[in-house]
mmCIF file with all atom_site columns, C-alpha atoms in Angstrom:
data_model
loop_
_atom_site.group_PDB
_atom_site.id
_atom_site.type_symbol
_atom_site.label_atom_id
_atom_site.label_alt_id
_atom_site.label_comp_id
_atom_site.label_asym_id
_atom_site.label_entity_id
_atom_site.label_seq_id
_atom_site.pdbx_PDB_ins_code
_atom_site.Cartn_x
_atom_site.Cartn_y
_atom_site.Cartn_z
_atom_site.occupancy
_atom_site.B_iso_or_equiv
_atom_site.pdbx_formal_charge
_atom_site.auth_seq_id
_atom_site.auth_comp_id
_atom_site.auth_asym_id
_atom_site.auth_atom_id
_atom_site.pdbx_PDB_model_num
ATOM 1   C CA . MET P 1 1   ? 127.459 -276.737 -45.447 1.00 0.00 ? 1   MET P CA 1
ATOM 2   C CA . TRP P 1 2   ? 129.962 -273.782 -45.230 1.00 0.00 ? 2   TRP P CA 1
ATOM 3   C CA . VAL P 1 3   ? 128.740 -270.309 -46.050 1.00 0.00 ? 3   VAL P CA 1
ATOM 4   C CA . SER P 1 4   ? 129.795 -269.421 -49.458 1.00 0.00 ? 4   SER P CA 1
ATOM 5   C CA . HIS P 1 5   ? 132.317 -266.449 -48.866 1.00 0.00 ? 5   HIS P CA 1
ATOM 6   C CA . PHE P 1 6   ? 135.873 -266.757 -50.217 1.00 0.00 ? 6   PHE P CA 1
ATOM 7   C CA . PHE P 1 7   ? 138.622 -265.567 -47.871 1.00 0.00 ? 7   PHE P CA 1
ATOM 8   C CA . PHE P 1 8   ? 141.856 -265.374 -49.645 1.00 0.00 ? 8   PHE P CA 1
ATOM 9   C CA . TRP P 1 9   ? 144.628 -262.727 -48.569 1.00 0.00 ? 9   TRP P CA 1
ATOM 10  C CA . PRO P 1 10  ? 146.862 -260.739 -50.803 1.00 0.00 ? 10  PRO P CA 1
ATOM 11  C CA . LEU P 1 11  ? 150.220 -261.775 -49.460 1.00 0.00 ? 11  LEU P CA 1
ATOM 12  C CA . LEU P 1 12  ? 151.756 -258.553 -48.332 1.00 0.00 ? 12  LEU P CA 1
ATOM 13  C CA . SER P 1 13  ? 154.190 -258.479 -45.430 1.00 0.00 ? 13  SER P CA 1
ATOM 14  C CA . VAL P 1 14  ? 152.689 -257.120 -42.101 1.00 0.00 ? 14  VAL P CA 1
ATOM 15  C CA . SER P 1 15  ? 153.495 -257.666 -38.520 1.00 0.00 ? 15  SER P CA 1
ATOM 16  C CA . ALA P 1 16  ? 153.232 -261.210 -37.665 1.00 0.00 ? 16  ALA P CA 1
ATOM 17  C CA . PRO P 1 17  ? 151.816 -262.317 -34.188 1.00 0.00 ? 17  PRO P CA 1
ATOM 18  C CA . GLN P 1 18  ? 153.901 -263.239 -31.417 1.00 0.00 ? 18  GLN P CA 1
ATOM 19  C CA . GLY P 1 19  ? 154.840 -266.863 -31.410 1.00 0.00 ? 19  GLY P CA 1
ATOM 20  C CA . ASN P 1 20  ? 156.781 -269.426 -33.542 1.00 0.00 ? 20  ASN P CA 1
ATOM 21  C CA . GLN P 1 21  ? 156.818 -269.348 -37.358 1.00 0.00 ? 21  GLN P CA 1
ATOM 22  C CA . ASP P 1 22  ? 154.794 -272.503 -37.495 1.00 0.00 ? 22  ASP P CA 1
ATOM 23  C CA . THR P 1 23  ? 151.914 -270.601 -35.682 1.00 0.00 ? 23  THR P CA 1
ATOM 24  C CA . SER P 1 24  ? 152.249 -267.794 -38.112 1.00 0.00 ? 24  SER P CA 1
ATOM 25  C CA . SER P 1 25  ? 152.055 -269.747 -41.133 1.00 0.00 ? 25  SER P CA 1
ATOM 26  C CA . ILE P 1 26  ? 149.110 -271.735 -40.014 1.00 0.00 ? 26  ILE P CA 1
ATOM 27  C CA . LEU P 1 27  ? 147.194 -268.434 -39.189 1.00 0.00 ? 27  LEU P CA 1
ATOM 28  C CA . ALA P 1 28  ? 148.166 -267.233 -42.689 1.00 0.00 ? 28  ALA P CA 1
ATOM 29  C CA . ASP P 1 29  ? 146.621 -270.111 -44.289 1.00 0.00 ? 29  ASP P CA 1
ATOM 30  C CA . LEU P 1 30  ? 143.431 -270.294 -42.601 1.00 0.00 ? 30  LEU P CA 1
ATOM 31  C CA . GLN P 1 31  ? 140.360 -270.676 -44.754 1.00 0.00 ? 31  GLN P CA 1
ATOM 32  C CA . ARG P 1 32  ? 137.707 -272.778 -43.089 1.00 0.00 ? 32  ARG P CA 1
ATOM 33  C CA . VAL P 1 33  ? 136.926 -271.736 -39.688 1.00 0.00 ? 33  VAL P CA 1
ATOM 34  C CA . ALA P 1 34  ? 134.070 -272.817 -36.978 1.00 0.00 ? 34  ALA P CA 1
ATOM 35  C CA . VAL P 1 35  ? 132.759 -270.353 -34.239 1.00 0.00 ? 35  VAL P CA 1
ATOM 36  C CA . PHE P 1 36  ? 131.266 -271.858 -31.165 1.00 0.00 ? 36  PHE P CA 1
ATOM 37  C CA . ILE P 1 37  ? 128.763 -270.370 -28.950 1.00 0.00 ? 37  ILE P CA 1
ATOM 38  C CA . PRO P 1 38  ? 130.513 -268.426 -25.993 1.00 0.00 ? 38  PRO P CA 1
ATOM 39  C CA . GLN P 1 39  ? 130.270 -270.092 -22.659 1.00 0.00 ? 39  GLN P CA 1
ATOM 40  C CA . MET P 1 40  ? 128.509 -267.728 -20.580 1.00 0.00 ? 40  MET P CA 1
ATOM 41  C CA . ASP P 1 41  ? 125.089 -266.813 -18.915 1.00 0.00 ? 41  ASP P CA 1
ATOM 42  C CA . PRO P 1 42  ? 122.419 -266.233 -19.814 1.00 0.00 ? 42  PRO P CA 1
ATOM 43  C CA . PRO P 1 43  ? 122.243 -268.684 -22.838 1.00 0.00 ? 43  PRO P CA 1
ATOM 44  C CA . GLU P 1 44  ? 120.145 -266.286 -24.674 1.00 0.00 ? 44  GLU P CA 1
ATOM 45  C CA . LEU P 1 45  ? 122.721 -263.620 -24.544 1.00 0.00 ? 45  LEU P CA 1
ATOM 46  C CA . ALA P 1 46  ? 125.401 -266.022 -25.363 1.00 0.00 ? 46  ALA P CA 1
ATOM 47  C CA . GLU P 1 47  ? 123.758 -266.756 -28.696 1.00 0.00 ? 47  GLU P CA 1
ATOM 48  C CA . ASP P 1 48  ? 123.341 -263.135 -29.448 1.00 0.00 ? 48  ASP P CA 1
ATOM 49  C CA . VAL P 1 49  ? 127.004 -262.624 -28.959 1.00 0.00 ? 49  VAL P CA 1
ATOM 50  C CA . TRP P 1 50  ? 127.861 -265.745 -31.163 1.00 0.00 ? 50  TRP P CA 1
ATOM 51  C CA . TRP P 1 51  ? 125.606 -264.234 -34.017 1.00 0.00 ? 51  TRP P CA 1
ATOM 52  C CA . LYS P 1 52  ? 127.574 -260.789 -33.677 1.00 0.00 ? 52  LYS P CA 1
ATOM 53  C CA . MET P 1 53  ? 130.987 -262.357 -33.680 1.00 0.00 ? 53  MET P CA 1
ATOM 54  C CA . ARG P 1 54  ? 130.310 -264.598 -36.648 1.00 0.00 ? 54  ARG P CA 1
ATOM 55  C CA . ASP P 1 55  ? 128.599 -261.666 -38.493 1.00 0.00 ? 55  ASP P CA 1
ATOM 56  C CA . HIS P 1 56  ? 131.695 -259.543 -37.898 1.00 0.00 ? 56  HIS P CA 1
ATOM 57  C CA . LEU P 1 57  ? 134.007 -262.280 -39.126 1.00 0.00 ? 57  LEU P CA 1
ATOM 58  C CA . THR P 1 58  ? 131.772 -262.712 -42.118 1.00 0.00 ? 58  THR P CA 1
ATOM 59  C CA . LYS P 1 59  ? 131.807 -259.176 -43.116 1.00 0.00 ? 59  LYS P CA 1
ATOM 60  C CA . LYS P 1 60  ? 135.477 -259.307 -43.065 1.00 0.00 ? 60  LYS P CA 1
ATOM 61  C CA . ARG P 1 61  ? 135.534 -261.798 -45.956 1.00 0.00 ? 61  ARG P CA 1
ATOM 62  C CA . ARG P 1 62  ? 138.643 -263.500 -44.815 1.00 0.00 ? 62  ARG P CA 1
ATOM 63  C CA . MET P 1 63  ? 137.639 -267.109 -44.339 1.00 0.00 ? 63  MET P CA 1
ATOM 64  C CA . PHE P 1 64  ? 134.618 -269.690 -44.902 1.00 0.00 ? 64  PHE P CA 1
ATOM 65  C CA . LEU P 1 65  ? 132.522 -269.838 -41.697 1.00 0.00 ? 65  LEU P CA 1
ATOM 66  C CA . ALA P 1 66  ? 130.508 -272.625 -40.580 1.00 0.00 ? 66  ALA P CA 1
ATOM 67  C CA . SER P 1 67  ? 126.854 -271.749 -40.705 1.00 0.00 ? 67  SER P CA 1
ATOM 68  C CA . LYS P 1 68  ? 124.591 -272.295 -37.791 1.00 0.00 ? 68  LYS P CA 1
ATOM 69  C CA . GLN P 1 69  ? 122.679 -274.959 -39.579 1.00 0.00 ? 69  GLN P CA 1
ATOM 70  C CA . PHE P 1 70  ? 125.686 -276.743 -40.456 1.00 0.00 ? 70  PHE P CA 1
ATOM 71  C CA . LEU P 1 71  ? 126.653 -276.652 -36.622 1.00 0.00 ? 71  LEU P CA 1
ATOM 72  C CA . VAL P 1 72  ? 123.002 -277.770 -35.843 1.00 0.00 ? 72  VAL P CA 1
ATOM 73  C CA . ASP P 1 73  ? 123.186 -280.731 -38.121 1.00 0.00 ? 73  ASP P CA 1
ATOM 74  C CA . LYS P 1 74  ? 126.482 -281.860 -36.553 1.00 0.00 ? 74  LYS P CA 1
ATOM 75  C CA . GLU P 1 75  ? 124.899 -281.354 -33.046 1.00 0.00 ? 75  GLU P CA 1
ATOM 76  C CA . LEU P 1 76  ? 127.776 -278.941 -32.351 1.00 0.00 ? 76  LEU P CA 1
ATOM 77  C CA . PHE P 1 77  ? 125.626 -275.606 -32.035 1.00 0.00 ? 77  PHE P CA 1
ATOM 78  C CA . GLN P 1 78  ? 126.629 -275.444 -28.352 1.00 0.00 ? 78  GLN P CA 1
ATOM 79  C CA . PRO P 1 79  ? 128.841 -273.433 -25.985 1.00 0.00 ? 79  PRO P CA 1
ATOM 80  C CA . LYS P 1 80  ? 132.605 -274.464 -25.940 1.00 0.00 ? 80  LYS P CA 1
ATOM 81  C CA . ALA P 1 81  ? 135.160 -272.977 -23.710 1.00 0.00 ? 81  ALA P CA 1
ATOM 82  C CA . THR P 1 82  ? 138.571 -274.594 -23.497 1.00 0.00 ? 82  THR P CA 1
ATOM 83  C CA . LEU P 1 83  ? 139.347 -277.778 -25.296 1.00 0.00 ? 83  LEU P CA 1
ATOM 84  C CA . SER P 1 84  ? 141.839 -280.533 -24.879 1.00 0.00 ? 84  SER P CA 1
ATOM 85  C CA . ARG P 1 85  ? 144.082 -281.258 -27.905 1.00 0.00 ? 85  ARG P CA 1
ATOM 86  C CA . ALA P 1 86  ? 142.217 -284.370 -28.596 1.00 0.00 ? 86  ALA P CA 1
ATOM 87  C CA . ASP P 1 87  ? 138.907 -282.918 -28.519 1.00 0.00 ? 87  ASP P CA 1
ATOM 88  C CA . ALA P 1 88  ? 139.869 -279.950 -30.718 1.00 0.00 ? 88  ALA P CA 1
ATOM 89  C CA . ILE P 1 89  ? 141.366 -282.381 -33.445 1.00 0.00 ? 89  ILE P CA 1
ATOM 90  C CA . ILE P 1 90  ? 138.161 -284.465 -33.205 1.00 0.00 ? 90  ILE P CA 1
ATOM 91  C CA . LEU P 1 91  ? 135.819 -281.500 -33.473 1.00 0.00 ? 91  LEU P CA 1
ATOM 92  C CA . ALA P 1 92  ? 137.775 -280.032 -36.423 1.00 0.00 ? 92  ALA P CA 1
ATOM 93  C CA . ARG P 1 93  ? 137.613 -283.402 -38.394 1.00 0.00 ? 93  ARG P CA 1
ATOM 94  C CA . LEU P 1 94  ? 133.869 -283.574 -37.788 1.00 0.00 ? 94  LEU P CA 1
ATOM 95  C CA . LEU P 1 95  ? 133.370 -279.813 -39.004 1.00 0.00 ? 95  LEU P CA 1
ATOM 96  C CA . ASP P 1 96  ? 136.057 -280.112 -41.707 1.00 0.00 ? 96  ASP P CA 1
ATOM 97  C CA . ALA P 1 97  ? 137.551 -276.930 -40.034 1.00 0.00 ? 97  ALA P CA 1
ATOM 98  C CA . GLN P 1 98  ? 141.283 -275.780 -40.175 1.00 0.00 ? 98  GLN P CA 1
ATOM 99  C CA . ALA P 1 99  ? 140.510 -273.744 -36.961 1.00 0.00 ? 99  ALA P CA 1
ATOM 100 C CA . LEU P 1 100 ? 137.823 -273.589 -34.116 1.00 0.00 ? 100 LEU P CA 1
ATOM 101 C CA . VAL P 1 101 ? 136.936 -270.362 -32.153 1.00 0.00 ? 101 VAL P CA 1
ATOM 102 C CA . THR P 1 102 ? 135.918 -270.760 -28.621 1.00 0.00 ? 102 THR P CA 1
ATOM 103 C CA . SER P 1 103 ? 135.136 -268.104 -25.994 1.00 0.00 ? 103 SER P CA 1
ATOM 104 C CA . TYR P 1 104 ? 134.050 -267.794 -22.427 1.00 0.00 ? 104 TYR P CA 1
ATOM 105 C CA . LEU P 1 105 ? 133.230 -265.218 -19.787 1.00 0.00 ? 105 LEU P CA 1
ATOM 106 C CA . ARG P 1 106 ? 134.731 -265.720 -16.242 1.00 0.00 ? 106 ARG P CA 1
ATOM 107 C CA . GLU P 1 107 ? 134.044 -263.092 -13.530 1.00 0.00 ? 107 GLU P CA 1
ATOM 108 C CA . LYS P 1 108 ? 133.990 -260.053 -15.862 1.00 0.00 ? 108 LYS P CA 1
ATOM 109 C CA . THR P 1 109 ? 136.867 -261.441 -17.965 1.00 0.00 ? 109 THR P CA 1
ATOM 110 C CA . PHE P 1 110 ? 136.012 -262.407 -21.548 1.00 0.00 ? 110 PHE P CA 1
ATOM 111 C CA . THR P 1 111 ? 138.529 -264.756 -23.354 1.00 0.00 ? 111 THR P CA 1
ATOM 112 C CA . LEU P 1 112 ? 138.711 -265.691 -27.051 1.00 0.00 ? 112 LEU P CA 1
ATOM 113 C CA . GLN P 1 113 ? 140.673 -268.457 -28.222 1.00 0.00 ? 113 GLN P CA 1
ATOM 114 C CA . VAL P 1 114 ? 141.664 -269.773 -31.682 1.00 0.00 ? 114 VAL P CA 1
ATOM 115 C CA . ILE P 1 115 ? 142.747 -273.401 -31.965 1.00 0.00 ? 115 ILE P CA 1
ATOM 116 C CA . ASP P 1 116 ? 144.550 -275.290 -34.790 1.00 0.00 ? 116 ASP P CA 1
ATOM 117 C CA . GLY P 1 117 ? 142.134 -278.023 -35.961 1.00 0.00 ? 117 GLY P CA 1
ATOM 118 C CA . ARG P 1 118 ? 145.096 -280.327 -37.224 1.00 0.00 ? 118 ARG P CA 1
ATOM 119 C CA . GLU P 1 119 ? 147.365 -280.306 -34.095 1.00 0.00 ? 119 GLU P CA 1
ATOM 120 C CA . GLY P 1 120 ? 144.896 -278.990 -31.337 1.00 0.00 ? 120 GLY P CA 1
ATOM 121 C CA . GLN P 1 121 ? 147.294 -276.378 -30.272 1.00 0.00 ? 121 GLN P CA 1
ATOM 122 C CA . THR P 1 122 ? 146.122 -272.682 -29.533 1.00 0.00 ? 122 THR P CA 1
ATOM 123 C CA . LEU P 1 123 ? 147.096 -270.423 -32.354 1.00 0.00 ? 123 LEU P CA 1
ATOM 124 C CA . TRP P 1 124 ? 146.066 -267.237 -30.759 1.00 0.00 ? 124 TRP P CA 1
ATOM 125 C CA . GLN P 1 125 ? 144.357 -266.163 -27.514 1.00 0.00 ? 125 GLN P CA 1
ATOM 126 C CA . ALA P 1 126 ? 143.474 -262.787 -25.766 1.00 0.00 ? 126 ALA P CA 1
ATOM 127 C CA . THR P 1 127 ? 141.378 -261.620 -23.014 1.00 0.00 ? 127 THR P CA 1
ATOM 128 C CA . LYS P 1 128 ? 139.483 -258.321 -22.092 1.00 0.00 ? 128 LYS P CA 1
ATOM 129 C CA . THR P 1 129 ? 138.170 -257.346 -18.777 1.00 0.00 ? 129 THR P CA 1
ATOM 130 C CA . LEU P 1 130 ? 134.840 -255.971 -18.657 1.00 0.00 ? 130 LEU P CA 1
ATOM 131 C CA . ASN P 1 131 ? 133.829 -252.655 -16.658 1.00 0.00 ? 131 ASN P CA 1
ATOM 132 C CA . PRO P 1 132 ? 132.413 -253.999 -13.271 1.00 0.00 ? 132 PRO P CA 1
ATOM 133 C CA . SER P 1 133 ? 130.139 -250.852 -13.211 1.00 0.00 ? 133 SER P CA 1
ATOM 134 C CA . ILE P 1 134 ? 128.440 -251.716 -16.361 1.00 0.00 ? 134 ILE P CA 1
ATOM 135 C CA . SER P 1 135 ? 126.060 -254.600 -16.866 1.00 0.00 ? 135 SER P CA 1
ATOM 136 C CA . THR P 1 136 ? 127.539 -257.544 -19.048 1.00 0.00 ? 136 THR P CA 1
ATOM 137 C CA . ALA P 1 137 ? 124.583 -257.088 -21.513 1.00 0.00 ? 137 ALA P CA 1
ATOM 138 C CA . ASP P 1 138 ? 125.648 -253.486 -22.136 1.00 0.00 ? 138 ASP P CA 1
ATOM 139 C CA . GLN P 1 139 ? 129.280 -254.234 -23.116 1.00 0.00 ? 139 GLN P CA 1
ATOM 140 C CA . ILE P 1 140 ? 129.664 -257.846 -24.104 1.00 0.00 ? 140 ILE P CA 1
ATOM 141 C CA . PHE P 1 141 ? 129.229 -257.252 -27.681 1.00 0.00 ? 141 PHE P CA 1
ATOM 142 C CA . SER P 1 142 ? 131.753 -254.507 -28.032 1.00 0.00 ? 142 SER P CA 1
ATOM 143 C CA . VAL P 1 143 ? 134.296 -256.543 -26.132 1.00 0.00 ? 143 VAL P CA 1
ATOM 144 C CA . SER P 1 144 ? 133.719 -259.614 -28.104 1.00 0.00 ? 144 SER P CA 1
ATOM 145 C CA . ILE P 1 145 ? 133.910 -257.794 -31.599 1.00 0.00 ? 145 ILE P CA 1
ATOM 146 C CA . SER P 1 146 ? 137.035 -256.092 -30.304 1.00 0.00 ? 146 SER P CA 1
ATOM 147 C CA . LEU P 1 147 ? 138.769 -259.381 -29.642 1.00 0.00 ? 147 LEU P CA 1
ATOM 148 C CA . ILE P 1 148 ? 137.482 -260.588 -33.024 1.00 0.00 ? 148 ILE P CA 1
ATOM 149 C CA . ASP P 1 149 ? 139.240 -257.496 -34.575 1.00 0.00 ? 149 ASP P CA 1
ATOM 150 C CA . ASP P 1 150 ? 142.368 -258.469 -32.655 1.00 0.00 ? 150 ASP P CA 1
ATOM 151 C CA . PHE P 1 151 ? 142.472 -261.902 -34.080 1.00 0.00 ? 151 PHE P CA 1
ATOM 152 C CA . VAL P 1 152 ? 142.042 -260.733 -37.703 1.00 0.00 ? 152 VAL P CA 1
ATOM 153 C CA . ASN P 1 153 ? 144.800 -258.145 -37.256 1.00 0.00 ? 153 ASN P CA 1
ATOM 154 C CA . ALA P 1 154 ? 146.895 -260.907 -35.979 1.00 0.00 ? 154 ALA P CA 1
ATOM 155 C CA . ILE P 1 155 ? 146.916 -262.766 -39.365 1.00 0.00 ? 155 ILE P CA 1
ATOM 156 C CA . PRO P 1 156 ? 150.315 -262.101 -40.735 1.00 0.00 ? 156 PRO P CA 1
ATOM 157 C CA . TYR P 1 157 ? 149.259 -261.795 -44.357 1.00 0.00 ? 157 TYR P CA 1
ATOM 158 C CA . GLN P 1 158 ? 146.551 -259.892 -46.025 1.00 0.00 ? 158 GLN P CA 1
ATOM 159 C CA . GLY P 1 159 ? 145.263 -261.909 -48.913 1.00 0.00 ? 159 GLY P CA 1
ATOM 160 C CA . SER P 1 160 ? 145.931 -265.078 -51.022 1.00 0.00 ? 160 SER P CA 1
ATOM 161 C CA . ILE P 1 161 ? 145.720 -266.062 -54.658 1.00 0.00 ? 161 ILE P CA 1
ATOM 162 C CA . MET P 1 162 ? 142.801 -267.442 -56.296 1.00 0.00 ? 162 MET P CA 1
ATOM 163 C CA . ILE P 1 163 ? 142.729 -270.315 -58.632 1.00 0.00 ? 163 ILE P CA 1
ATOM 164 C CA . ASP P 1 164 ? 141.152 -269.245 -62.003 1.00 0.00 ? 164 ASP P CA 1
ATOM 165 C CA . PRO P 1 165 ? 138.092 -271.805 -62.528 1.00 0.00 ? 165 PRO P CA 1
ATOM 166 C CA . LEU P 1 166 ? 138.461 -271.392 -66.246 1.00 0.00 ? 166 LEU P CA 1
ATOM 167 C CA . ILE P 1 167 ? 141.981 -272.175 -66.566 1.00 0.00 ? 167 ILE P CA 1
ATOM 168 C CA . GLY P 1 168 ? 142.603 -273.991 -63.354 1.00 0.00 ? 168 GLY P CA 1
ATOM 169 C CA . LYS P 1 169 ? 145.788 -272.002 -62.384 1.00 0.00 ? 169 LYS P CA 1
ATOM 170 C CA . ALA P 1 170 ? 146.749 -269.300 -60.081 1.00 0.00 ? 170 ALA P CA 1
ATOM 171 C CA . LEU P 1 171 ? 149.090 -267.541 -62.583 1.00 0.00 ? 171 LEU P CA 1
ATOM 172 C CA . TYR P 1 172 ? 148.424 -266.757 -65.993 1.00 0.00 ? 172 TYR P CA 1
ATOM 173 C CA . GLU P 1 173 ? 149.999 -264.756 -68.910 1.00 0.00 ? 173 GLU P CA 1
ATOM 174 C CA . GLU P 1 174 ? 148.799 -261.675 -70.850 1.00 0.00 ? 174 GLU P CA 1
ATOM 175 C CA . GLY P 1 175 ? 151.481 -261.037 -73.414 1.00 0.00 ? 175 GLY P CA 1
ATOM 176 C CA . ASP P 1 176 ? 154.787 -260.762 -71.528 1.00 0.00 ? 176 ASP P CA 1
ATOM 177 C CA . ILE P 1 177 ? 152.980 -260.057 -68.070 1.00 0.00 ? 177 ILE P CA 1
ATOM 178 C CA . LEU P 1 178 ? 152.502 -262.631 -65.410 1.00 0.00 ? 178 LEU P CA 1
ATOM 179 C CA . LEU P 1 179 ? 149.257 -262.087 -63.584 1.00 0.00 ? 179 LEU P CA 1
ATOM 180 C CA . ALA P 1 180 ? 147.441 -263.352 -60.592 1.00 0.00 ? 180 ALA P CA 1
ATOM 181 C CA . LYS P 1 181 ? 144.034 -262.849 -59.072 1.00 0.00 ? 181 LYS P CA 1
ATOM 182 C CA . VAL P 1 182 ? 144.147 -261.963 -55.360 1.00 0.00 ? 182 VAL P CA 1
ATOM 183 C CA . SER P 1 183 ? 141.311 -261.744 -52.943 1.00 0.00 ? 183 SER P CA 1
ATOM 184 C CA . ILE P 1 184 ? 141.884 -259.348 -50.067 1.00 0.00 ? 184 ILE P CA 1
ATOM 185 C CA . GLY P 1 185 ? 138.639 -259.104 -48.256 1.00 0.00 ? 185 GLY P CA 1
ATOM 186 C CA . ASN P 1 186 ? 136.517 -256.206 -47.608 1.00 0.00 ? 186 ASN P CA 1
ATOM 187 C CA . GLU P 1 187 ? 139.044 -254.157 -45.550 1.00 0.00 ? 187 GLU P CA 1
ATOM 188 C CA . PRO P 1 188 ? 142.238 -254.243 -47.662 1.00 0.00 ? 188 PRO P CA 1
ATOM 189 C CA . ARG P 1 189 ? 145.442 -252.496 -46.276 1.00 0.00 ? 189 ARG P CA 1
ATOM 190 C CA . ILE P 1 190 ? 146.725 -252.299 -49.864 1.00 0.00 ? 190 ILE P CA 1
ATOM 191 C CA . ARG P 1 191 ? 146.879 -249.284 -52.447 1.00 0.00 ? 191 ARG P CA 1
ATOM 192 C CA . PRO P 1 192 ? 147.622 -249.273 -56.220 1.00 0.00 ? 192 PRO P CA 1
ATOM 193 C CA . GLY P 1 193 ? 151.432 -249.220 -56.664 1.00 0.00 ? 193 GLY P CA 1
ATOM 194 C CA . ASP P 1 194 ? 152.207 -250.956 -53.117 1.00 0.00 ? 194 ASP P CA 1
ATOM 195 C CA . MET P 1 195 ? 154.990 -253.624 -53.257 1.00 0.00 ? 195 MET P CA 1
ATOM 196 C CA . SER P 1 196 ? 153.545 -257.194 -52.799 1.00 0.00 ? 196 SER P CA 1
ATOM 197 C CA . HIS P 1 197 ? 155.425 -260.192 -51.631 1.00 0.00 ? 197 HIS P CA 1
ATOM 198 C CA . PHE P 1 198 ? 154.001 -263.562 -52.633 1.00 0.00 ? 198 PHE P CA 1
ATOM 199 C CA . ILE P 1 199 ? 154.708 -266.483 -50.416 1.00 0.00 ? 199 ILE P CA 1
ATOM 200 C CA . LYS P 1 200 ? 153.913 -270.138 -51.118 1.00 0.00 ? 200 LYS P CA 1
ATOM 201 C CA . LEU P 1 201 ? 152.966 -272.129 -48.020 1.00 0.00 ? 201 LEU P CA 1
ATOM 202 C CA . LYS P 1 202 ? 153.036 -275.898 -48.105 1.00 0.00 ? 202 LYS P CA 1
ATOM 203 C CA . ASN P 1 203 ? 151.778 -278.485 -45.551 1.00 0.00 ? 203 ASN P CA 1
ATOM 204 C CA . THR P 1 204 ? 154.428 -281.106 -44.706 1.00 0.00 ? 204 THR P CA 1
ATOM 205 C CA . GLU P 1 205 ? 153.679 -284.200 -42.615 1.00 0.00 ? 205 GLU P CA 1
ATOM 206 C CA . ALA P 1 206 ? 156.252 -285.127 -40.003 1.00 0.00 ? 206 ALA P CA 1
#
């Protein structure tokens, strides 16, 4: 099962991540994400880091996140580092995920990667180098959370319209006013009176 947190963005224009427009559009439309355990030693620390990263993403309220039990049931609660495009597509289908998050520690360098579940391409990736004079356990949590924040900040839009469950539409009228309900997560960068830009995204098959 997917954890029941709705993650929709209010479509304000903010800085898009570097890369092509297709990648930016995919990032903007992410709603279902599966986070794998980081590949690092010791395993106990790796699982603790997974919990911290997943919990931090959950608090952002930007997307549905696969639960531990869901990953266990699929026999995928395990470390994942780099994935081939074919493996990424297969795993995404098994988990019904639009994106997969993998991470790994190599010689004091921690890497976080977000992979598109449909095409298997890398949507976003970044690394941070740990301080060699400080133990891994004393800094890996802050480093991994920092990368999670960098990923969330790379999403080019801040919210998305919610479908009203009673009327089954995204837009509705009250008198002469056209209204929409928009979910903006727990850390919105929007204030009353700010100009909003609404963008419709549509998946197209080649």
